Each structure stands twice: as structure tokens, then as C-alpha cells.
Amino acid sequence: RLADSDVTVPEFEGRLLERLVGMTAAEGGIVWSQDEGGWQMAAQLQVGHALAGDSQELNRHSRLAEIVATSGVARCVPPAFRDAEIANASPWLVVACPILVGGQGVAVVELFQRPDPRTEVREGFLRVVGAACEIAAGVHQRKLLEGTRQREQSLASLVDYGKRIHQELE
């Protein structure tokens, strides 16, 4: 119902995050989106609690969002993890999933979960968040199409106006 409503993309992302955090009993979460300055928080819920207000950790998670969006692949990152690309110094299992439109990562949903060593639990989190991200991709795509239609209508009006002006001159 939320995806079919007439909410803006940022409002949709905030509500989606609230529902995912509640449904999966996560400690918090972030929806990342890209702007001119890089990957920024478009929506967040209880990030101060989950990351203990650590700005360096927030930068690490911004980098994780960029990697997930670029690769187009969801991933779980265990607590206290570091490799050559990413790091998660938080005490939480991070579930990060891209929102893909036309094969491009337009946003990333990141949830902070209690660590669980069972593979099936992590895979379950990935399935739930992945399904939500597919719905979100439809919303993003629909909004992009609406914007394209509006620009097309404006251009058609401008072309029509130009024709009418030139007819009057003849």
C-alpha cells in the first residue's frame, strides 16, 4: 500500500525503514542515497544508538553503502569486521541491500541487527530486505518516469508555442 501511495521518495524511504526495523527487530537503520557530495543519509532510525555517535564509523558505513550500490549485491557484514574494502567496527550485524533502477544503485538500505552466527538467519534478513528493496526500486522507477513525462510535456508545450509564434509571423 505504501508503494502505491502518492508519497515522495524521501518520505517513502523513511516509512520503509521504519517498517523494516520494526519487522526485523533491528537496532536501527539507514537509507543511503547519492548526491553531489557522495553517499548521504536520506533516512535514518536510531543511528545514534546503533553507532554510538561515532562519526568515523558513520563514514565507514557510507563507504559500505557506496560499495553495495556499485556492486549491486546485498551483503551481511559481521560486527568488528575489516577487510581491504569495508569495515564494520560496530557491535551489530549489518545487512546492506541496494535499490537498483536500470542496473544502477540509486540507494542502499542498511539495517543494524543483533549478531547471529546462523547462516539461515542472515540469509533470511537478506531476503526480507531484498524484497523491500525491489518494491522500493519500483517506486524510484515510477517517480523517475513521472519526472520524464513532466519534462516531455513541458518540451511539447514549448515546441507548440514556438510553432504558434512562427505561424503568426507569416
mmCIF file of N, CA, C and O in Angstrom, residues 17-107:
data_model
loop_
_atom_site.group_PDB
_atom_site.id
_atom_site.type_symbol
_atom_site.label_atom_id
_atom_site.label_comp_id
_atom_site.label_asym_id
_atom_site.label_seq_id
_atom_site.Cartn_x
_atom_site.Cartn_y
_atom_site.Cartn_z
ATOM 1 N N LEU A 17 11.950 2.269 5.972
ATOM 2 C CA LEU A 17 12.948 1.976 7.001
ATOM 3 C C LEU A 17 12.276 1.684 8.339
ATOM 4 O O LEU A 17 12.634 0.713 9.010
ATOM 5 N N GLU A 18 11.297 2.493 8.721
ATOM 6 C CA GLU A 18 10.569 2.248 9.975
ATOM 7 C C GLU A 18 9.958 0.861 9.989
ATOM 8 O O GLU A 18 10.052 0.139 10.987
ATOM 9 N N ARG A 19 9.352 0.476 8.884
ATOM 10 C CA ARG A 19 8.688 -0.832 8.810
ATOM 11 C C ARG A 19 9.691 -1.978 8.837
ATOM 12 O O ARG A 19 9.458 -2.991 9.491
ATOM 13 N N LEU A 20 10.808 -1.817 8.138
ATOM 14 C CA LEU A 20 11.820 -2.873 8.143
ATOM 15 C C LEU A 20 12.457 -3.041 9.526
ATOM 16 O O LEU A 20 12.668 -4.170 9.979
ATOM 17 N N VAL A 21 12.756 -1.931 10.188
ATOM 18 C CA VAL A 21 13.344 -2.005 11.520
ATOM 19 C C VAL A 21 12.367 -2.689 12.477
ATOM 20 O O VAL A 21 12.757 -3.569 13.248
ATOM 21 N N GLY A 22 11.103 -2.313 12.408
ATOM 22 C CA GLY A 22 10.105 -2.940 13.270
ATOM 23 C C GLY A 22 9.891 -4.415 12.959
ATOM 24 O O GLY A 22 9.827 -5.248 13.859
ATOM 25 N N MET A 23 9.805 -4.742 11.677
ATOM 26 C CA MET A 23 9.523 -6.116 11.263
ATOM 27 C C MET A 23 10.664 -7.067 11.595
ATOM 28 O O MET A 23 10.430 -8.220 11.954
ATOM 29 N N THR A 24 11.899 -6.587 11.484
ATOM 30 C CA THR A 24 13.052 -7.473 11.710
ATOM 31 C C THR A 24 13.661 -7.303 13.104
ATOM 32 O O THR A 24 14.669 -7.933 13.408
ATOM 33 N N ALA A 25 13.051 -6.448 13.927
ATOM 34 C CA ALA A 25 13.552 -6.165 15.281
ATOM 35 C C ALA A 25 15.000 -5.684 15.243
ATOM 36 O O ALA A 25 15.822 -6.053 16.076
ATOM 37 N N ALA A 26 15.295 -4.832 14.265
ATOM 38 C CA ALA A 26 16.650 -4.281 14.134
ATOM 39 C C ALA A 26 16.877 -3.202 15.184
ATOM 40 O O ALA A 26 15.936 -2.624 15.723
ATOM 41 N N GLU A 27 18.136 -2.921 15.459
ATOM 42 C CA GLU A 27 18.501 -1.864 16.401
ATOM 43 C C GLU A 27 18.381 -0.480 15.780
ATOM 44 O O GLU A 27 18.306 0.517 16.488
ATOM 45 N N GLY A 28 18.393 -0.422 14.468
ATOM 46 C CA GLY A 28 18.295 0.834 13.754
ATOM 47 C C GLY A 28 18.606 0.610 12.298
ATOM 48 O O GLY A 28 18.794 -0.530 11.861
ATOM 49 N N GLY A 29 18.661 1.710 11.554
ATOM 50 C CA GLY A 29 18.958 1.564 10.136
ATOM 51 C C GLY A 29 19.142 2.897 9.454
ATOM 52 O O GLY A 29 18.868 3.958 10.023
ATOM 53 N N ILE A 30 19.612 2.812 8.218
ATOM 54 C CA ILE A 30 19.861 3.986 7.387
ATOM 55 C C ILE A 30 19.434 3.664 5.961
ATOM 56 O O ILE A 30 19.636 2.547 5.492
ATOM 57 N N VAL A 31 18.865 4.650 5.294
ATOM 58 C CA VAL A 31 18.724 4.582 3.843
ATOM 59 C C VAL A 31 19.700 5.615 3.301
ATOM 60 O O VAL A 31 19.632 6.790 3.646
ATOM 61 N N TRP A 32 20.637 5.145 2.499
ATOM 62 C CA TRP A 32 21.658 5.999 1.898
ATOM 63 C C TRP A 32 21.237 6.339 0.476
ATOM 64 O O TRP A 32 20.721 5.485 -0.245
ATOM 65 N N SER A 33 21.479 7.579 0.059
ATOM 66 C CA SER A 33 21.285 7.955 -1.334
ATOM 67 C C SER A 33 22.454 8.839 -1.753
ATOM 68 O O SER A 33 23.120 9.437 -0.915
ATOM 69 N N GLN A 34 22.662 8.906 -3.041
ATOM 70 C CA GLN A 34 23.821 9.636 -3.555
ATOM 71 C C GLN A 34 23.407 11.031 -4.016
ATOM 72 O O GLN A 34 22.380 11.210 -4.663
ATOM 73 N N ASP A 35 24.227 12.009 -3.672
ATOM 74 C CA ASP A 35 24.072 13.357 -4.208
ATOM 75 C C ASP A 35 25.445 13.837 -4.646
ATOM 76 O O ASP A 35 26.386 13.042 -4.715
ATOM 77 N N GLU A 36 25.575 15.129 -4.924
ATOM 78 C CA GLU A 36 26.848 15.661 -5.425
ATOM 79 C C GLU A 36 28.004 15.407 -4.459
ATOM 80 O O GLU A 36 29.146 15.265 -4.862
ATOM 81 N N GLY A 37 27.725 15.375 -3.172
ATOM 82 C CA GLY A 37 28.762 15.214 -2.162
ATOM 83 C C GLY A 37 29.086 13.776 -1.810
ATOM 84 O O GLY A 37 29.882 13.523 -0.923
ATOM 85 N N GLY A 38 28.462 12.815 -2.460
ATOM 86 C CA GLY A 38 28.698 11.406 -2.155
ATOM 87 C C GLY A 38 27.453 10.763 -1.559
ATOM 88 O O GLY A 38 26.341 11.230 -1.769
ATOM 89 N N TRP A 39 27.658 9.716 -0.790
ATOM 90 C CA TRP A 39 26.541 8.973 -0.208
ATOM 91 C C TRP A 39 26.156 9.612 1.126
ATOM 92 O O TRP A 39 26.976 9.732 2.022
ATOM 93 N N GLN A 40 24.887 10.014 1.212
ATOM 94 C CA GLN A 40 24.356 10.706 2.384
ATOM 95 C C GLN A 40 23.169 9.940 2.951
ATOM 96 O O GLN A 40 22.509 9.192 2.237
ATOM 97 N N MET A 41 22.884 10.185 4.223
ATOM 98 C CA MET A 41 21.713 9.569 4.840
ATOM 99 C C MET A 41 20.447 10.251 4.320
ATOM 100 O O MET A 41 20.265 11.447 4.518
ATOM 101 N N ALA A 42 19.606 9.494 3.640
ATOM 102 C CA ALA A 42 18.317 10.011 3.182
ATOM 103 C C ALA A 42 17.271 9.813 4.275
ATOM 104 O O ALA A 42 16.322 10.579 4.382
ATOM 105 N N ALA A 43 17.441 8.764 5.057
ATOM 106 C CA ALA A 43 16.560 8.467 6.190
ATOM 107 C C ALA A 43 17.390 7.683 7.200
ATOM 108 O O ALA A 43 18.306 6.960 6.835
ATOM 109 N N GLN A 44 17.065 7.854 8.462
ATOM 110 C CA GLN A 44 17.789 7.103 9.489
ATOM 111 C C GLN A 44 16.872 6.882 10.679
ATOM 112 O O GLN A 44 15.954 7.652 10.916
ATOM 113 N N LEU A 45 17.144 5.818 11.382
ATOM 114 C CA LEU A 45 16.370 5.476 12.567
ATOM 115 C C LEU A 45 17.319 4.900 13.616
ATOM 116 O O LEU A 45 17.992 3.909 13.351
ATOM 117 N N GLN A 46 17.426 5.560 14.743
ATOM 118 C CA GLN A 46 18.231 5.127 15.884
ATOM 119 C C GLN A 46 19.703 4.892 15.539
ATOM 120 O O GLN A 46 20.349 4.005 16.092
ATOM 121 N N VAL A 47 20.247 5.721 14.648
ATOM 122 C CA VAL A 47 21.652 5.571 14.266
ATOM 123 C C VAL A 47 22.562 5.954 15.422
ATOM 124 O O VAL A 47 23.593 5.319 15.642
ATOM 125 N N GLY A 48 22.190 6.981 16.174
ATOM 126 C CA GLY A 48 22.999 7.387 17.320
ATOM 127 C C GLY A 48 23.179 6.252 18.301
ATOM 128 O O GLY A 48 24.273 6.031 18.826
ATOM 129 N N HIS A 49 22.126 5.486 18.511
ATOM 130 C CA HIS A 49 22.204 4.327 19.411
ATOM 131 C C HIS A 49 23.031 3.211 18.771
ATOM 132 O O HIS A 49 23.918 2.644 19.402
ATOM 133 N N ALA A 50 22.760 2.915 17.522
ATOM 134 C CA ALA A 50 23.424 1.792 16.860
ATOM 135 C C ALA A 50 24.917 2.016 16.656
ATOM 136 O O ALA A 50 25.714 1.094 16.797
ATOM 137 N N LEU A 51 25.294 3.245 16.328
ATOM 138 C CA LEU A 51 26.708 3.529 16.059
ATOM 139 C C LEU A 51 27.364 4.342 17.163
ATOM 140 O O LEU A 51 28.501 4.790 17.019
ATOM 141 N N ALA A 52 26.658 4.550 18.239
ATOM 142 C CA ALA A 52 27.176 5.256 19.422
ATOM 143 C C ALA A 52 27.717 6.645 19.077
ATOM 144 O O ALA A 52 28.671 7.115 19.675
ATOM 145 N N GLY A 53 27.109 7.280 18.061
ATOM 146 C CA GLY A 53 27.506 8.639 17.708
ATOM 147 C C GLY A 53 28.904 8.770 17.137
ATOM 148 O O GLY A 53 29.468 9.856 17.112
ATOM 149 N N ASP A 54 29.499 7.702 16.676
ATOM 150 C CA ASP A 54 30.866 7.697 16.154
ATOM 151 C C ASP A 54 30.865 8.144 14.689
ATOM 152 O O ASP A 54 30.423 7.413 13.798
ATOM 153 N N SER A 55 31.383 9.346 14.405
ATOM 154 C CA SER A 55 31.369 9.875 13.036
ATOM 155 C C SER A 55 32.287 9.080 12.107
ATOM 156 O O SER A 55 32.005 8.945 10.918
ATOM 157 N N GLN A 56 33.381 8.536 12.638
ATOM 158 C CA GLN A 56 34.256 7.700 11.802
ATOM 159 C C GLN A 56 33.530 6.428 11.377
ATOM 160 O O GLN A 56 33.680 5.982 10.242
ATOM 161 N N GLU A 57 32.761 5.864 12.288
ATOM 162 C CA GLU A 57 32.003 4.658 11.944
ATOM 163 C C GLU A 57 30.939 4.988 10.908
ATOM 164 O O GLU A 57 30.693 4.211 9.982
ATOM 165 N N LEU A 58 30.333 6.148 11.020
ATOM 166 C CA LEU A 58 29.348 6.573 10.031
ATOM 167 C C LEU A 58 29.995 6.705 8.652
ATOM 168 O O LEU A 58 29.412 6.295 7.644
ATOM 169 N N ASN A 59 31.213 7.216 8.597
ATOM 170 C CA ASN A 59 31.945 7.308 7.325
ATOM 171 C C ASN A 59 32.228 5.923 6.747
ATOM 172 O O ASN A 59 32.169 5.719 5.541
ATOM 173 N N ARG A 60 32.552 4.970 7.618
ATOM 174 C CA ARG A 60 32.788 3.590 7.153
ATOM 175 C C ARG A 60 31.521 3.017 6.529
ATOM 176 O O ARG A 60 31.570 2.327 5.513
ATOM 177 N N HIS A 61 30.389 3.309 7.149
ATOM 178 C CA HIS A 61 29.122 2.776 6.645
ATOM 179 C C HIS A 61 28.706 3.485 5.354
ATOM 180 O O HIS A 61 28.084 2.862 4.494
ATOM 181 N N SER A 62 29.071 4.743 5.202
ATOM 182 C CA SER A 62 28.842 5.445 3.945
ATOM 183 C C SER A 62 29.644 4.776 2.826
ATOM 184 O O SER A 62 29.142 4.575 1.713
ATOM 185 N N ARG A 63 30.864 4.405 3.135
ATOM 186 C CA ARG A 63 31.716 3.693 2.160
ATOM 187 C C ARG A 63 31.107 2.329 1.822
ATOM 188 O O ARG A 63 31.096 1.923 0.665
ATOM 189 N N LEU A 64 30.578 1.635 2.829
ATOM 190 C CA LEU A 64 29.913 0.347 2.600
ATOM 191 C C LEU A 64 28.728 0.541 1.659
ATOM 192 O O LEU A 64 28.526 -0.247 0.731
ATOM 193 N N ALA A 65 27.927 1.595 1.879
ATOM 194 C CA ALA A 65 26.781 1.871 1.011
ATOM 195 C C ALA A 65 27.226 2.075 -0.429
ATOM 196 O O ALA A 65 26.610 1.552 -1.362
ATOM 197 N N GLU A 66 28.310 2.809 -0.605
ATOM 198 C CA GLU A 66 28.834 3.048 -1.952
ATOM 199 C C GLU A 66 29.238 1.741 -2.626
ATOM 200 O O GLU A 66 28.929 1.504 -3.798
ATOM 201 N N ILE A 67 29.902 0.867 -1.881
ATOM 202 C CA ILE A 67 30.352 -0.417 -2.436
ATOM 203 C C ILE A 67 29.164 -1.303 -2.792
ATOM 204 O O ILE A 67 29.129 -1.918 -3.858
ATOM 205 N N VAL A 68 28.167 -1.352 -1.912
ATOM 206 C CA VAL A 68 26.972 -2.172 -2.166
ATOM 207 C C VAL A 68 26.213 -1.629 -3.379
ATOM 208 O O VAL A 68 25.768 -2.396 -4.229
ATOM 209 N N ALA A 69 26.073 -0.317 -3.479
ATOM 210 C CA ALA A 69 25.363 0.277 -4.616
ATOM 211 C C ALA A 69 26.102 0.028 -5.919
ATOM 212 O O ALA A 69 25.488 -0.312 -6.936
ATOM 213 N N THR A 70 27.406 0.180 -5.904
ATOM 214 C CA THR A 70 28.215 -0.008 -7.112
ATOM 215 C C THR A 70 28.194 -1.463 -7.573
ATOM 216 O O THR A 70 28.056 -1.741 -8.760
ATOM 217 N N SER A 71 28.312 -2.385 -6.626
ATOM 218 C CA SER A 71 28.332 -3.807 -6.977
ATOM 219 C C SER A 71 26.943 -4.328 -7.305
ATOM 220 O O SER A 71 26.801 -5.285 -8.065
ATOM 221 N N GLY A 72 25.920 -3.700 -6.726
ATOM 222 C CA GLY A 72 24.551 -4.171 -6.933
ATOM 223 C C GLY A 72 24.241 -5.448 -6.183
ATOM 224 O O GLY A 72 23.250 -6.114 -6.465
ATOM 225 N N VAL A 73 25.084 -5.789 -5.204
ATOM 226 C CA VAL A 73 24.942 -7.044 -4.470
ATOM 227 C C VAL A 73 24.731 -6.761 -2.982
ATOM 228 O O VAL A 73 25.519 -6.039 -2.364
ATOM 229 N N ALA A 74 23.673 -7.360 -2.432
ATOM 230 C CA ALA A 74 23.411 -7.227 -0.996
ATOM 231 C C ALA A 74 24.444 -8.032 -0.229
ATOM 232 O O ALA A 74 24.973 -9.027 -0.722
ATOM 233 N N ARG A 75 24.703 -7.573 1.002
ATOM 234 C CA ARG A 75 25.658 -8.336 1.814
ATOM 235 C C ARG A 75 25.402 -8.132 3.288
ATOM 236 O O ARG A 75 24.841 -7.132 3.703
ATOM 237 N N CYS A 76 25.841 -9.119 4.057
ATOM 238 C CA CYS A 76 25.844 -9.042 5.512
ATOM 239 C C CYS A 76 27.290 -8.862 5.944
ATOM 240 O O CYS A 76 28.183 -9.576 5.475
ATOM 241 N N VAL A 77 27.510 -7.894 6.831
ATOM 242 C CA VAL A 77 28.855 -7.639 7.330
ATOM 243 C C VAL A 77 28.837 -7.867 8.834
ATOM 244 O O VAL A 77 28.116 -7.181 9.559
ATOM 245 N N PRO A 78 29.605 -8.833 9.317
ATOM 246 C CA PRO A 78 29.594 -9.141 10.749
ATOM 247 C C PRO A 78 30.179 -8.007 11.592
ATOM 248 O O PRO A 78 30.894 -7.143 11.074
ATOM 249 N N PRO A 79 29.880 -8.013 12.880
ATOM 250 C CA PRO A 79 30.457 -6.987 13.757
ATOM 251 C C PRO A 79 31.975 -7.136 13.833
ATOM 252 O O PRO A 79 32.517 -8.216 13.622
ATOM 253 N N ALA A 80 32.642 -6.019 14.102
ATOM 254 C CA ALA A 80 34.100 -5.985 14.259
ATOM 255 C C ALA A 80 34.792 -6.619 13.054
ATOM 256 O O ALA A 80 35.716 -7.415 13.189
ATOM 257 N N PHE A 81 34.351 -6.242 11.860
ATOM 258 C CA PHE A 81 34.879 -6.808 10.615
ATOM 259 C C PHE A 81 35.662 -5.742 9.860
ATOM 260 O O PHE A 81 35.277 -4.589 9.818
ATOM 261 N N ARG A 82 36.751 -6.178 9.249
ATOM 262 C CA ARG A 82 37.529 -5.288 8.383
ATOM 263 C C ARG A 82 38.204 -6.137 7.318
ATOM 264 O O ARG A 82 38.763 -7.190 7.602
ATOM 265 N N ASP A 83 38.120 -5.658 6.074
ATOM 266 C CA ASP A 83 38.912 -6.255 5.003
ATOM 267 C C ASP A 83 39.486 -5.112 4.173
ATOM 268 O O ASP A 83 39.465 -3.963 4.611
ATOM 269 N N ALA A 84 39.966 -5.394 3.003
ATOM 270 C CA ALA A 84 40.619 -4.363 2.196
ATOM 271 C C ALA A 84 39.642 -3.276 1.735
ATOM 272 O O ALA A 84 40.049 -2.148 1.475
ATOM 273 N N GLU A 85 38.336 -3.605 1.633
ATOM 274 C CA GLU A 85 37.347 -2.654 1.123
ATOM 275 C C GLU A 85 36.497 -2.002 2.198
ATOM 276 O O GLU A 85 36.260 -0.800 2.159
ATOM 277 N N ILE A 86 35.994 -2.808 3.122
ATOM 278 C CA ILE A 86 34.996 -2.302 4.072
ATOM 279 C C ILE A 86 35.374 -2.604 5.510
ATOM 280 O O ILE A 86 36.222 -3.465 5.778
ATOM 281 N N ALA A 87 34.702 -1.892 6.397
ATOM 282 C CA ALA A 87 34.906 -2.127 7.827
ATOM 283 C C ALA A 87 33.592 -1.885 8.545
ATOM 284 O O ALA A 87 32.806 -1.023 8.169
ATOM 285 N N ASN A 88 33.359 -2.671 9.567
ATOM 286 C CA ASN A 88 32.199 -2.503 10.441
ATOM 287 C C ASN A 88 32.708 -2.675 11.869
ATOM 288 O O ASN A 88 32.831 -3.787 12.356
ATOM 289 N N ALA A 89 33.009 -1.568 12.530
ATOM 290 C CA ALA A 89 33.511 -1.631 13.900
ATOM 291 C C ALA A 89 32.380 -1.671 14.921
ATOM 292 O O ALA A 89 32.640 -1.780 16.117
ATOM 293 N N SER A 90 31.146 -1.594 14.453
ATOM 294 C CA SER A 90 30.002 -1.606 15.371
ATOM 295 C C SER A 90 29.799 -3.013 15.934
ATOM 296 O O SER A 90 30.301 -3.991 15.384
ATOM 297 N N PRO A 91 29.017 -3.125 17.008
ATOM 298 C CA PRO A 91 28.730 -4.448 17.563
ATOM 299 C C PRO A 91 27.571 -5.159 16.853
ATOM 300 O O PRO A 91 27.121 -6.198 17.301
ATOM 301 N N TRP A 92 27.103 -4.610 15.739
ATOM 302 C CA TRP A 92 25.923 -5.134 15.061
ATOM 303 C C TRP A 92 26.272 -5.835 13.755
ATOM 304 O O TRP A 92 27.218 -5.467 13.073
ATOM 305 N N LEU A 93 25.452 -6.804 13.401
ATOM 306 C CA LEU A 93 25.495 -7.401 12.075
ATOM 307 C C LEU A 93 24.846 -6.393 11.137
ATOM 308 O O LEU A 93 23.726 -5.943 11.384
ATOM 309 N N VAL A 94 25.535 -6.005 10.093
ATOM 310 C CA VAL A 94 24.992 -5.035 9.136
ATOM 311 C C VAL A 94 24.424 -5.798 7.945
ATOM 312 O O VAL A 94 25.093 -6.635 7.356
ATOM 313 N N VAL A 95 23.171 -5.502 7.631
ATOM 314 C CA VAL A 95 22.515 -6.046 6.448
ATOM 315 C C VAL A 95 22.345 -4.871 5.491
ATOM 316 O O VAL A 95 21.630 -3.914 5.803
ATOM 317 N N ALA A 96 23.028 -4.910 4.350
ATOM 318 C CA ALA A 96 23.000 -3.805 3.389
ATOM 319 C C ALA A 96 22.536 -4.322 2.038
ATOM 320 O O ALA A 96 23.062 -5.313 1.533
ATOM 321 N N CYS A 97 21.545 -3.629 1.474
ATOM 322 C CA CYS A 97 20.961 -4.071 0.209
ATOM 323 C C CYS A 97 20.745 -2.864 -0.705
ATOM 324 O O CYS A 97 20.214 -1.841 -0.262
ATOM 325 N N PRO A 98 21.127 -2.989 -1.975
ATOM 326 C CA PRO A 98 20.950 -1.861 -2.892
ATOM 327 C C PRO A 98 19.526 -1.767 -3.429
ATOM 328 O O PRO A 98 18.820 -2.770 -3.552
ATOM 329 N N ILE A 99 19.113 -0.553 -3.744
ATOM 330 C CA ILE A 99 17.893 -0.305 -4.503
ATOM 331 C C ILE A 99 18.370 0.010 -5.911
ATOM 332 O O ILE A 99 19.048 1.012 -6.132
ATOM 333 N N LEU A 100 18.055 -0.885 -6.846
ATOM 334 C CA LEU A 100 18.577 -0.782 -8.204
ATOM 335 C C LEU A 100 17.498 -0.325 -9.179
ATOM 336 O O LEU A 100 16.398 -0.876 -9.190
ATOM 337 N N VAL A 101 17.830 0.666 -9.984
ATOM 338 C CA VAL A 101 16.950 1.124 -11.051
ATOM 339 C C VAL A 101 17.777 1.129 -12.330
ATOM 340 O O VAL A 101 18.794 1.821 -12.410
ATOM 341 N N GLY A 102 17.364 0.318 -13.284
ATOM 342 C CA GLY A 102 18.119 0.215 -14.528
ATOM 343 C C GLY A 102 19.526 -0.307 -14.323
ATOM 344 O O GLY A 102 20.443 0.098 -15.026
ATOM 345 N N GLY A 103 19.703 -1.171 -13.333
ATOM 346 C CA GLY A 103 21.010 -1.739 -13.049
ATOM 347 C C GLY A 103 21.934 -0.828 -12.255
ATOM 348 O O GLY A 103 23.054 -1.211 -11.937
ATOM 349 N N GLN A 104 21.478 0.368 -11.930
ATOM 350 C CA GLN A 104 22.275 1.334 -11.171
ATOM 351 C C GLN A 104 21.770 1.404 -9.730
ATOM 352 O O GLN A 104 20.556 1.454 -9.498
ATOM 353 N N GLY A 105 22.686 1.434 -8.781
ATOM 354 C CA GLY A 105 22.316 1.592 -7.382
ATOM 355 C C GLY A 105 21.942 3.040 -7.107
ATOM 356 O O GLY A 105 22.788 3.926 -7.177
ATOM 357 N N VAL A 106 20.658 3.291 -6.806
ATOM 358 C CA VAL A 106 20.204 4.653 -6.529
ATOM 359 C C VAL A 106 20.121 4.923 -5.030
ATOM 360 O O VAL A 106 20.095 6.071 -4.602
ATOM 361 N N ALA A 107 20.069 3.861 -4.242
ATOM 362 C CA ALA A 107 20.008 3.983 -2.784
ATOM 363 C C ALA A 107 20.422 2.640 -2.182
ATOM 364 O O ALA A 107 20.493 1.627 -2.877
#
